[in-house]
Amino acid sequence: MNKLINKIAQKVTVDYQRLSIVSNPDGVLTQDAVRNLLYQQQGIEVVIGSNLRLRTHFELKYKSQPEKRFLYVCSSPDTLLADMKQEALVCDFNVADVFPLFADKSLLRNQSFETLDDLYRQTQARRVSLAEGKAIVSNIIQKQEQRAKESAEYCLAQLTQIELDWRESKTTMEAISNVVASAIQHGVYSQIVPAIDAINQTFQEWIDREYFATLQSNPLLHPKSVNGILPHLSKKYGRDDKVALLVVDGFTSWQYVILKDDLHKEGIKTHDGCTLAWLPSITMLSRQAIFRGGVPQQDYKQSPENERKLWQTFWLQQGFNNFEVQYISDKDEFAINEGVKRLAIVTVEMDEKMHSSTDNKDLMSLTENWCPRITEKIKAITKAGYQLYLTTDHGSTLSYGWRSLTQVEAVFLYKDGSRGKRHLIYNNKDEQRRFVEQNQGLPLLQHDNWLAIRDDSCFARENTTMITHGGSHFMEVVIPFVKIENS
């Protein structure tokens, strides 16, 4: 139990109210580490936003989840409606409130949680003068910088030792993902990007040699690409077996490292593996390939209803009855019908969180908050007797703006789903070739009527950073395919 987080929770919550509305001028409650630990250790979900966003959350989430505790951070609680304030503890909070004996309160305001945590452990029980406080904080920051340097050097050394084999990607991707997750956790991901770029270059070379042939592989022993997942399950399991497929939209292999740790803590075994997303690595094509059990169609309209039809159609063709096949999306109640032998669960929550993130550290924090919730569903599915598999339709990559497309360049694209931040689908191949010729500085994978960005660039203004997908980077394409079972 983190003592500083415990102290903060004591200042901003009370046992008899499950909602707190807090004015926090120094912003410490909005730090990812603070939000994450408040959720993990105290079960308190921190919600930040405008009055409208908080009101919407209050109506849709707070009222419908009476077992949960929330902390709303806003600039001025006085402007919120009275019914919200009646339900809540309303208070002000500054980080100085948990350092009453620390003389230089201004020094506390812009420090990271990591610094504040070290400082709290060193000084919580004694008075600290102005001069001593500056010296202690300076010493803490120097040690943190040294640890970060050592972490970056260690991560780089680990990456250079990985034997890259994209034909058997499980071992390769597992090793890379462990290092990436560690680098993000220690705040040194930016320092290993050149090594990640070099690894990605080997993957692009493999794509040119083998990717498209791999899509035709026999899925009997293992689905090497997403279009083989349903045929694989159909061949592996008999008519009376109960099989479930959990598809987590936009879930990278390094995020799975975090989930796996949560699962193992709960005594849930995993048999890890990988498969390949369909290119371009977008939901409309890659998740369609999963549920079609074959080659996706470009005129397909992505929706839970159409996905449900694909899932039902595949298994009905294998001889199952309608009542034995069920599809559950985020919009549906999580309730498994009696007699179901083939169950699909699709969640888009992590994809939405991915697109709302601008750096991997933020996405890691959101993933850590999400893992306990999906773990509970996984436990329920496996306890119901299902052979459960987890996969995704695509991963994601931290991307940097190259430039936005012009209106003229957008005219010749296909229709729905044809234009993303990292892919383009054309209805005119002459225009496709022209775009490639005129933008030779942008590394593009060209195939059929589409283009995908190979590196970590994206179609956005320069100096823009986002986490997205659609390209052929190994972080987007090499994705988890995992069997999960209770021990």
Tab-separated table of N, CA and C in Angstrom, residues 237-290:
chain	number	residue	atom	x	y	z
A	237	TYR	N	-11.869	-27.974	-32.029
A	237	TYR	CA	-12.873	-28.335	-31.033
A	237	TYR	C	-14.075	-29.008	-31.660
A	238	GLY	N	-14.669	-29.923	-30.888
A	238	GLY	CA	-15.799	-30.687	-31.366
A	238	GLY	C	-17.130	-30.012	-31.093
A	239	ARG	N	-18.168	-30.679	-31.544
A	239	ARG	CA	-19.533	-30.139	-31.469
A	239	ARG	C	-19.978	-29.844	-30.041
A	240	ASP	N	-19.532	-30.624	-29.081
A	240	ASP	CA	-20.002	-30.471	-27.707
A	240	ASP	C	-19.097	-29.581	-26.851
A	241	ASP	N	-17.969	-29.155	-27.383
A	241	ASP	CA	-17.063	-28.284	-26.614
A	241	ASP	C	-17.636	-26.868	-26.544
A	242	LYS	N	-17.377	-26.216	-25.414
A	242	LYS	CA	-17.780	-24.817	-25.245
A	242	LYS	C	-16.558	-23.936	-25.489
A	243	VAL	N	-16.644	-23.085	-26.506
A	243	VAL	CA	-15.510	-22.271	-26.930
A	243	VAL	C	-15.911	-20.799	-26.925
A	244	ALA	N	-15.031	-19.947	-26.375
A	244	ALA	CA	-15.278	-18.500	-26.345
A	244	ALA	C	-14.104	-17.761	-26.955
A	245	LEU	N	-14.414	-16.681	-27.665
A	245	LEU	CA	-13.391	-15.826	-28.263
A	245	LEU	C	-13.597	-14.407	-27.755
A	246	LEU	N	-12.594	-13.876	-27.060
A	246	LEU	CA	-12.617	-12.500	-26.556
A	246	LEU	C	-11.734	-11.645	-27.464
A	247	VAL	N	-12.332	-10.659	-28.117
A	247	VAL	CA	-11.601	-9.770	-29.018
A	247	VAL	C	-11.527	-8.382	-28.376
A	248	VAL	N	-10.312	-7.966	-28.043
A	248	VAL	CA	-10.080	-6.663	-27.427
A	248	VAL	C	-9.574	-5.732	-28.518
A	249	ASP	N	-10.415	-4.839	-28.960
A	249	ASP	CA	-10.076	-3.960	-30.086
A	249	ASP	C	-8.854	-3.094	-29.741
A	250	GLY	N	-7.885	-3.048	-30.661
A	250	GLY	CA	-6.744	-2.140	-30.533
A	250	GLY	C	-5.794	-2.471	-29.401
A	251	PHE	N	-5.522	-3.739	-29.164
A	251	PHE	CA	-4.739	-4.185	-28.005
A	251	PHE	C	-3.353	-4.630	-28.460
A	252	THR	N	-2.320	-3.913	-28.040
A	252	THR	CA	-0.962	-4.259	-28.453
A	252	THR	C	-0.393	-5.380	-27.601
A	253	SER	N	0.687	-5.962	-28.089
A	253	SER	CA	1.335	-7.042	-27.345
A	253	SER	C	1.940	-6.544	-26.036
A	254	TRP	N	2.433	-5.287	-25.995
A	254	TRP	CA	2.990	-4.813	-24.727
A	254	TRP	C	1.880	-4.555	-23.709
A	255	GLN	N	0.674	-4.221	-24.162
A	255	GLN	CA	-0.447	-4.105	-23.228
A	255	GLN	C	-0.845	-5.465	-22.684
A	256	TYR	N	-0.733	-6.489	-23.521
A	256	TYR	CA	-1.046	-7.837	-23.043
A	256	TYR	C	-0.099	-8.261	-21.919
A	257	VAL	N	1.144	-7.788	-21.939
A	257	VAL	CA	2.082	-8.077	-20.846
A	257	VAL	C	1.477	-7.643	-19.505
A	258	ILE	N	0.819	-6.492	-19.487
A	258	ILE	CA	0.203	-5.976	-18.258
A	258	ILE	C	-0.980	-6.847	-17.854
A	259	LEU	N	-1.836	-7.193	-18.823
A	259	LEU	CA	-2.986	-8.030	-18.518
A	259	LEU	C	-2.543	-9.413	-18.036
A	260	LYS	N	-1.544	-9.967	-18.674
A	260	LYS	CA	-1.069	-11.304	-18.285
A	260	LYS	C	-0.635	-11.321	-16.819
A	261	ASP	N	0.029	-10.263	-16.385
A	261	ASP	CA	0.462	-10.183	-14.999
A	261	ASP	C	-0.746	-10.190	-14.064
A	262	ASP	N	-1.791	-9.454	-14.420
A	262	ASP	CA	-3.015	-9.448	-13.617
A	262	ASP	C	-3.661	-10.827	-13.585
A	263	LEU	N	-3.717	-11.486	-14.726
A	263	LEU	CA	-4.325	-12.812	-14.799
A	263	LEU	C	-3.575	-13.819	-13.942
A	264	HIS	N	-2.259	-13.790	-14.018
A	264	HIS	CA	-1.455	-14.742	-13.242
A	264	HIS	C	-1.622	-14.508	-11.744
A	265	LYS	N	-1.769	-13.253	-11.335
A	265	LYS	CA	-2.000	-12.957	-9.916
A	265	LYS	C	-3.321	-13.553	-9.433
A	266	GLU	N	-4.268	-13.707	-10.361
A	266	GLU	CA	-5.575	-14.279	-10.020
A	266	GLU	C	-5.599	-15.792	-10.210
A	267	GLY	N	-4.444	-16.378	-10.480
A	267	GLY	CA	-4.370	-17.824	-10.653
A	267	GLY	C	-4.865	-18.317	-11.996
A	268	ILE	N	-4.904	-17.441	-12.984
A	268	ILE	CA	-5.382	-17.798	-14.320
A	268	ILE	C	-4.186	-18.063	-15.222
A	269	LYS	N	-4.156	-19.227	-15.838
A	269	LYS	CA	-3.045	-19.607	-16.708
A	269	LYS	C	-3.240	-19.041	-18.115
A	270	THR	N	-2.123	-18.735	-18.767
A	270	THR	CA	-2.175	-18.292	-20.164
A	270	THR	C	-1.217	-19.130	-20.993
A	271	HIS	N	-1.659	-19.469	-22.182
A	271	HIS	CA	-0.803	-20.136	-23.164
A	271	HIS	C	-0.620	-19.125	-24.293
A	272	ASP	N	0.498	-18.419	-24.243
A	272	ASP	CA	0.679	-17.244	-25.091
A	272	ASP	C	1.035	-17.609	-26.524
A	273	GLY	N	0.572	-16.760	-27.421
A	273	GLY	CA	0.897	-16.920	-28.820
A	273	GLY	C	0.645	-15.624	-29.564
A	274	CYS	N	0.946	-15.633	-30.858
A	274	CYS	CA	0.758	-14.449	-31.700
A	274	CYS	C	0.054	-14.830	-32.989
A	275	THR	N	-0.544	-13.848	-33.593
A	275	THR	CA	-1.048	-13.979	-34.945
A	275	THR	C	-0.804	-12.655	-35.649
A	276	LEU	N	-1.225	-12.538	-36.903
A	276	LEU	CA	-0.987	-11.333	-37.691
A	276	LEU	C	-2.291	-10.643	-38.028
A	277	ALA	N	-2.323	-9.322	-37.859
A	277	ALA	CA	-3.469	-8.538	-38.295
A	277	ALA	C	-3.541	-8.527	-39.819
A	278	TRP	N	-4.736	-8.308	-40.330
A	278	TRP	CA	-4.923	-8.115	-41.772
A	278	TRP	C	-4.515	-6.682	-42.110
A	279	LEU	N	-3.821	-6.501	-43.199
A	279	LEU	CA	-3.405	-5.172	-43.637
A	279	LEU	C	-4.347	-4.614	-44.701
A	280	PRO	N	-4.632	-3.291	-44.647
A	280	PRO	CA	-4.234	-2.339	-43.617
A	280	PRO	C	-4.826	-2.718	-42.253
A	281	SER	N	-4.118	-2.380	-41.201
A	281	SER	CA	-4.476	-2.838	-39.858
A	281	SER	C	-5.581	-1.969	-39.258
A	282	ILE	N	-6.769	-2.086	-39.851
A	282	ILE	CA	-7.932	-1.314	-39.395
A	282	ILE	C	-9.043	-2.290	-39.027
A	283	THR	N	-9.940	-1.838	-38.165
A	283	THR	CA	-11.015	-2.690	-37.659
A	283	THR	C	-11.895	-3.212	-38.779
A	284	MET	N	-12.263	-2.342	-39.726
A	284	MET	CA	-13.179	-2.719	-40.787
A	284	MET	C	-12.693	-3.949	-41.552
A	285	LEU	N	-11.393	-4.096	-41.710
A	285	LEU	CA	-10.837	-5.230	-42.441
A	285	LEU	C	-10.355	-6.340	-41.515
A	286	SER	N	-9.550	-5.987	-40.518
A	286	SER	CA	-8.906	-7.024	-39.717
A	286	SER	C	-9.894	-7.734	-38.797
A	287	ARG	N	-10.798	-6.983	-38.160
A	287	ARG	CA	-11.772	-7.678	-37.306
A	287	ARG	C	-12.812	-8.394	-38.163
A	288	GLN	N	-13.116	-7.834	-39.307
A	288	GLN	CA	-13.998	-8.545	-40.238
A	288	GLN	C	-13.384	-9.892	-40.623
A	289	ALA	N	-12.057	-9.894	-40.856
A	289	ALA	CA	-11.377	-11.143	-41.222
A	289	ALA	C	-11.502	-12.184	-40.110
A	290	ILE	N	-11.448	-11.717	-38.852
A	290	ILE	CA	-11.633	-12.644	-37.731
A	290	ILE	C	-13.004	-13.287	-37.818
